[in-house]
Every structure is written in C-alpha cells, then in structure tokens.
Amino acid sequence: MALPIGTTVRAFAPASVSNLGSGFDVLGLAVDGAGDTVLARRIAEPGVRLDAVRGDGGVLPTTAEANTAGIAAKATLELAGVDIGVALELDKGLPIGSGLGSSAASAVAASWAVNLLLGKPLRKRDLIEACLEAEAAIAGRHADNVAPSLLGGLVLVRRVDPLDVVRLPVPQGLVLAVITPDLVVHTKMAREVLPDAIPLPSLVSNTADIAAFVTACFTGDLTLFARSIGDAVVAPKRTELIRGGAHAIEAALAAGALGSSVSGAGPSLFAFCRSQRQAEHVARAAQDALRANGVESRVLLSPADCPGVRQV
Amino acid sequence: MALPIGTTVRAFAPASVSNLGSGFDVLGLAVDGAGDTVLARRIAEPGVRLDAVRGDGGVLPTTAEANTAGIAAKATLELAGVDIGVALELDKGLPIGSGLGSSAASAVAASWAVNLLLGKPLRKRDLIEACLEAEAAIAGRHADNVAPSLLGGLVLVRRVDPLDVVRLPVPQGLVLAVITPDLVVHTKMAREVLPDAIPLPSLVSNTADIAAFVTACFTGDLTLFARSIGDAVVAPKRTELIRGGAHAIEAALAAGALGSSVSGAGPSLFAFCRSQRQAEHVARAAQDALRANGVESRVLLSPADCPGVRQV
C-alpha cells in the first residue's frame, strides 16, 4: 500500500567501486561514507517531478526525464505497476565523473525512496532493472555500480540481458582506501581508450585472475586475493588518463596494499588493505604520489563489506 | 631414501577435461576410468630409459628424450636432485589427440612413479613443474591437464610462470559424461583456429562466466553452474573442427546436461550431469547426434570429483 499524499521518505545509496581489477563491467563493491541521498514526497498529480538537485555544482540535468534519479523513479513506478505522483529532491554526496558510480547512486537512492513510498512492494534485487534503465540513458547499460549500490557488498554481474546478478562474499576485515584525484575523466573518454580487440593471452590472464579473485573471496586467502587484482586490458589504458595514476598505484602497493587499481572509468583509485591503519598509510602514500605529479586528491576509507541503499 | 635397485613401482594418472567452457588454458578437471600407467624400475646405470610404449598404436616417440613420460621422469629426478637410474614402461590407456590430456597423463604417471622410487621426497604440487616441462616439449606450456591429473578434482591454473595453481571445490554428486568422437583433431590445428584478437564484449562475457562458474563451485548452485559453462571465444571455433560436434552438444543439453562443451583441443566433448542415470541418457543423445553425422564415438562416465595420480 502506498503511503498517503504528503508523506516523505529519504534514502541513501552508497558509492561503489567497479571493475576491481579483472572484473571489467562485471564486478562492483559498495563503499561506505559517500553516496547520494534522495528525499521523495508523495504528491497528488501522477508522475515524477524533480524539485531540486543540490551538491552537483550545477552540472547535472534538473528535469526528471534527464536525471538518473528521475528516470529510475519513473521506471520503479512502472515496475511496481502503480501510478502515484512523486516529487524528488536529490542531494549529491558524490563527485560526478569520479568513477565511483555517481549516476548509479542517484538512481538507486531514488528507486528505493519510491519503493518505500509504495510500501515496499519490490525487493532490492527487483530494482536493479529500473536503475539499469537510468544508467543506460546516461552512462551505458551496465549494472556493476547499481547492483552493489542496491544490494551492498561485492556483486558479480554475470549478464545484463537478461539480468543475472550474484552476491559474492567479501574476505573479513578488509578495508578499502579510495583515492579520488582532483581531475575529470569523462566516462565517454574512458570508454574510448578501451581497445576494440584484445590479444588472446590477455583473455587467459584476465579469466585466470577473476577466477582466482572469486576463489579468494570464498576462501579468505588474502595472498591469493592480492595476486589476483590484476587487469591486462582495461586498467592500464585508463591509468594512462590519470596524471600520476600509475605512480599512485605503485605507491599504494609499496605501502602494503593487497591490490590497487582504477575504479570504473576513473579517475578514482582503490586499494584493498588489511586494516584501517594500513589503509591510512596506503592512502597517504597514494596521495603523496599524486601530489608529486601536481594532483591533489581526496581520500575515503571504508570497510570492504558495506550495506547497500537504506532509508535514512 | 630411494628404493633399492631392481624395485618396481607402478603409477596411474587419470585423463583430464580442460577449459570447461570459459576456462581456456586455466581450468582442468580429473576424470576417472581412463588414464595412463607407468611402471618404473630402478636400474643401476643413471638416467632415464624408456623400455616400452604400449597401447599407442605405434605413433608415440619411444625414446625417453622425446616421450613426455621420459621427459617428466628426467625433470623429476632433477627437481629432487637425485641421480639414480630409472627404466620406464608406459601403458597408454588414453587415445592420443583426443583432448583428454593424453600427453599430460603419461608425464604425470612417470613423474609420480619416479617420485615413489625416490621414497616420495616431493609433493604432487611440486611435480607440476616437472610435468609442465614435458608438456612444453610436446603440446605447449600449459598446466590445465597436468595439474588436475596430479592433484585430482578441479584445478585453476592462475599462472604458469611462475606457477600458481589453486584447487577448487566440485559441486557434490555431479557426473561427467565424456564423449570422444572417432576423429583426429591435432592440438596444433586446434590452436590455429583460435583468433589472435578477440572483441572486448567476449572478454566481458568470458570473465563473467568463469567468475560465476567458480562461484557455483563454492556455493553448489547448480542452476548458476549450468548458466556459466559458456565460452564466446574458443569452444565455438573448436566445435567447428568436430564433425557433428555442435549437434552433439545441443543434444546433450536437450537431454538435460547442466553444461556441455569441447574438452581441451577436442574432439572429446564433455557434459556435466546431475546423476549417473542422466549422464547415460545425455551420452546416448550426444552419440546419436554424432552418429547422425556419420561419426562413431566412445563414452566415459565419471564422477566429477576424482582423485589424481596414484600408485597401483
């Protein structure tokens, strides 16, 4: 049952780190401490309205039809088969174009807020499809950000059409350091540097690494985990787009990170660490390396196993 | 301590199914009921001698320097750092060029037999390197047959240089049907049909599938297991080399197999089944499909979780 007209709910959707080395377009991980918030109010007139977008520096579309929050809200209503009216206010807590699933977080927060207004007829898993529609309109039809932002934790997107998503366990106690250089890398540009064709040995290397990564997630073997965060295909190309990126990854590894690479389209970098203390040390090392290249950066530390979208 | 001069030991090394869909060059599974046997006798004069090769129809090299059994035996002595003399007799229980790791089984049986003669100074895992040397001389430097033939069960070869091999769990109760068409497909030809470069979407699809396959091995989710035995790159090309192969795989799936594809370089086909009875049914269906294409075949049914090399 939908809540009465005038009711408001608020949902927070976390940022997400995608790819994680060899999992280009198929692996994503929810992050804590950064994300987007959507306030949804039930209104009398049917349809979705976007009343406010804050924290984006004025760069995001402000109509419900063009903003991922509005698109996902509308798709959620359609998925639920309910024709109520919803007014949204979006608070961006995530930098745009940072490789941390900013557009996905907006979509997920809006989708969950609408589902809450409807009395929760749908499960989080059902909402992936609605959020994917929003992503498809803006960033490409991939679910490796919306799925972890919805479900939390580590998610494998086996297929997008038809959707086939599996949650994976995260080795206990890991801490993720996310370093976001103060640079803009557009998703489109990050897609354009990708090779159209890759050599067969790179396929072998990446399939071997993702298989080992998944194995390590189940067994908790951190040395195997550390060996498996490699990518012969995508990360090297995207790292080239990030001034100081290669140095920062090297510095993170030298400082003890289990693995480090580019998150999604970049420029954010991530590093898996064994403890909070190590993560602080690793983040500092990566920041120093970026600074030596003239690039300032922000750091986010998060447990590696985090919840997904929730009411706040 | 090496056993006295004149002592004989006998080792049996099982066949193996490699690739398993998306795991080209990285996944292999030991099979029961077919394999090679090596009798090793300690002799006075140092070095490795190959006294007999039986069951190969006269096509295999008969010198210790050219036969994988001899090469692996020599490499095992070197690995152990012991300079005794060994005379080998090889009984081929595996058809050659069938895609079931025939050269690997000879190497593994010889390596283990030599290790037994030496008083077992080395673990099975240590012997992968010695057997890999033999494979490199004959079939290419890949470990996806020698590793499962040694260790048993399902094995992930993360890297060959340096060697990085991980055992994976096999879902309980699965039965493997192996169908070997009466055709010759040379490994070299099977390698030549491989594309030099593959499109990026095939990388995404194969990494997604192998990640899902490994997940299913750990969770025992057989529906996920069934969805994940796909390969966008290698199996389709190799199936083309097998007359009736595509029909046989279709027939196996239609008969209820969880997944079916080409084993290694082919022409053997494999199908994972839920029970012995289903495996019999699936194998018959695949054989009928091959026969409709004018191709006779042999069938081997095996539990999916089998031991590796052993003394017999």
Coordinates of C-alpha atoms in Angstrom, one line a residue, chain A residues 22-27 156-159 164-168 194-216 218-219 224 227-228 230-231 233-234, chain B residues 22-27 156-159 164-168 194-216 218-219 224 227-228 230-231 233-234:
Chain A
S22 CA 40.0 -8.1 -13.8
G23 CA 36.2 -7.6 -13.4
F24 CA 35.6 -5.0 -16.2
D25 CA 31.9 -4.4 -16.4
V26 CA 31.2 -7.4 -14.1
L27 CA 32.3 -6.7 -10.5
L156 CA 29.0 -10.2 -9.8
V157 CA 27.0 -9.1 -12.8
R158 CA 27.1 -12.2 -14.9
R159 CA 24.8 -10.7 -17.6
D164 CA 21.9 -12.3 -13.8
V165 CA 23.4 -10.9 -10.6
V166 CA 25.2 -12.9 -7.9
R167 CA 26.4 -11.7 -4.5
L168 CA 29.9 -12.8 -3.5
L194 CA 39.4 0.8 -24.5
P195 CA 40.8 -1.5 -27.2
D196 CA 38.2 -2.9 -29.6
A197 CA 40.1 -6.1 -29.8
I198 CA 42.4 -7.8 -27.2
P199 CA 45.0 -10.5 -27.6
L200 CA 44.1 -14.0 -26.6
P201 CA 46.8 -14.1 -23.8
S202 CA 45.1 -11.1 -22.1
L203 CA 41.9 -13.1 -22.1
V204 CA 43.7 -16.0 -20.4
S205 CA 45.3 -13.7 -17.9
N206 CA 42.1 -11.9 -17.0
T207 CA 39.9 -15.0 -16.8
A208 CA 42.6 -16.6 -14.6
D209 CA 42.7 -13.6 -12.3
I210 CA 39.0 -13.1 -11.9
A211 CA 38.6 -16.9 -11.2
A212 CA 41.4 -16.6 -8.5
F213 CA 39.8 -13.4 -7.1
V214 CA 36.4 -15.1 -6.7
T215 CA 38.2 -18.1 -5.1
A216 CA 40.0 -15.8 -2.7
F218 CA 35.2 -17.6 -0.8
T219 CA 38.3 -18.9 1.0
L224 CA 45.7 -15.1 -3.5
R227 CA 47.8 -11.7 -6.5
S228 CA 44.5 -11.6 -8.4
G230 CA 45.3 -7.6 -12.0
D231 CA 44.0 -6.5 -15.3
V233 CA 43.3 -4.9 -20.7
V234 CA 41.3 -2.0 -19.2
Chain B
S22 CA 35.1 -20.2 -20.2
G23 CA 38.4 -21.5 -18.6
F24 CA 40.6 -21.7 -21.7
D25 CA 44.1 -22.7 -20.6
V26 CA 43.2 -22.1 -16.9
L27 CA 40.6 -24.8 -15.8
L156 CA 42.6 -23.4 -11.5
V157 CA 45.9 -22.6 -13.1
R158 CA 46.2 -18.9 -12.4
R159 CA 49.7 -18.6 -13.9
D164 CA 50.2 -20.5 -9.4
V165 CA 47.7 -23.3 -9.1
V166 CA 44.6 -23.4 -6.8
R167 CA 42.2 -26.3 -6.2
L168 CA 38.6 -25.5 -6.4
L194 CA 42.0 -19.7 -32.3
P195 CA 41.6 -16.0 -33.0
D196 CA 44.6 -13.8 -32.4
A197 CA 42.4 -11.0 -31.1
I198 CA 39.0 -11.1 -29.5
P199 CA 36.4 -8.4 -29.2
L200 CA 36.1 -6.7 -25.8
P201 CA 32.5 -8.0 -25.2
S202 CA 33.8 -11.5 -25.4
L203 CA 36.2 -10.7 -22.7
V204 CA 33.4 -9.4 -20.5
S205 CA 31.3 -12.5 -21.2
N206 CA 34.0 -15.0 -20.5
T207 CA 35.3 -13.3 -17.3
A208 CA 31.6 -13.1 -16.1
D209 CA 31.1 -16.7 -16.9
I210 CA 34.3 -18.0 -15.2
A211 CA 33.5 -15.9 -12.1
A212 CA 30.0 -17.3 -12.0
F213 CA 31.4 -20.9 -12.6
V214 CA 33.8 -20.6 -9.7
T215 CA 31.0 -19.1 -7.5
A216 CA 28.8 -22.0 -8.3
F218 CA 31.8 -22.9 -4.0
T219 CA 28.1 -22.5 -3.3
L224 CA 24.2 -21.0 -11.8
R227 CA 24.4 -21.0 -16.9
S228 CA 28.1 -20.5 -16.6
G230 CA 29.8 -20.8 -21.8
D231 CA 32.6 -19.7 -23.9
V233 CA 35.9 -17.4 -27.9
V234 CA 37.5 -20.8 -28.1

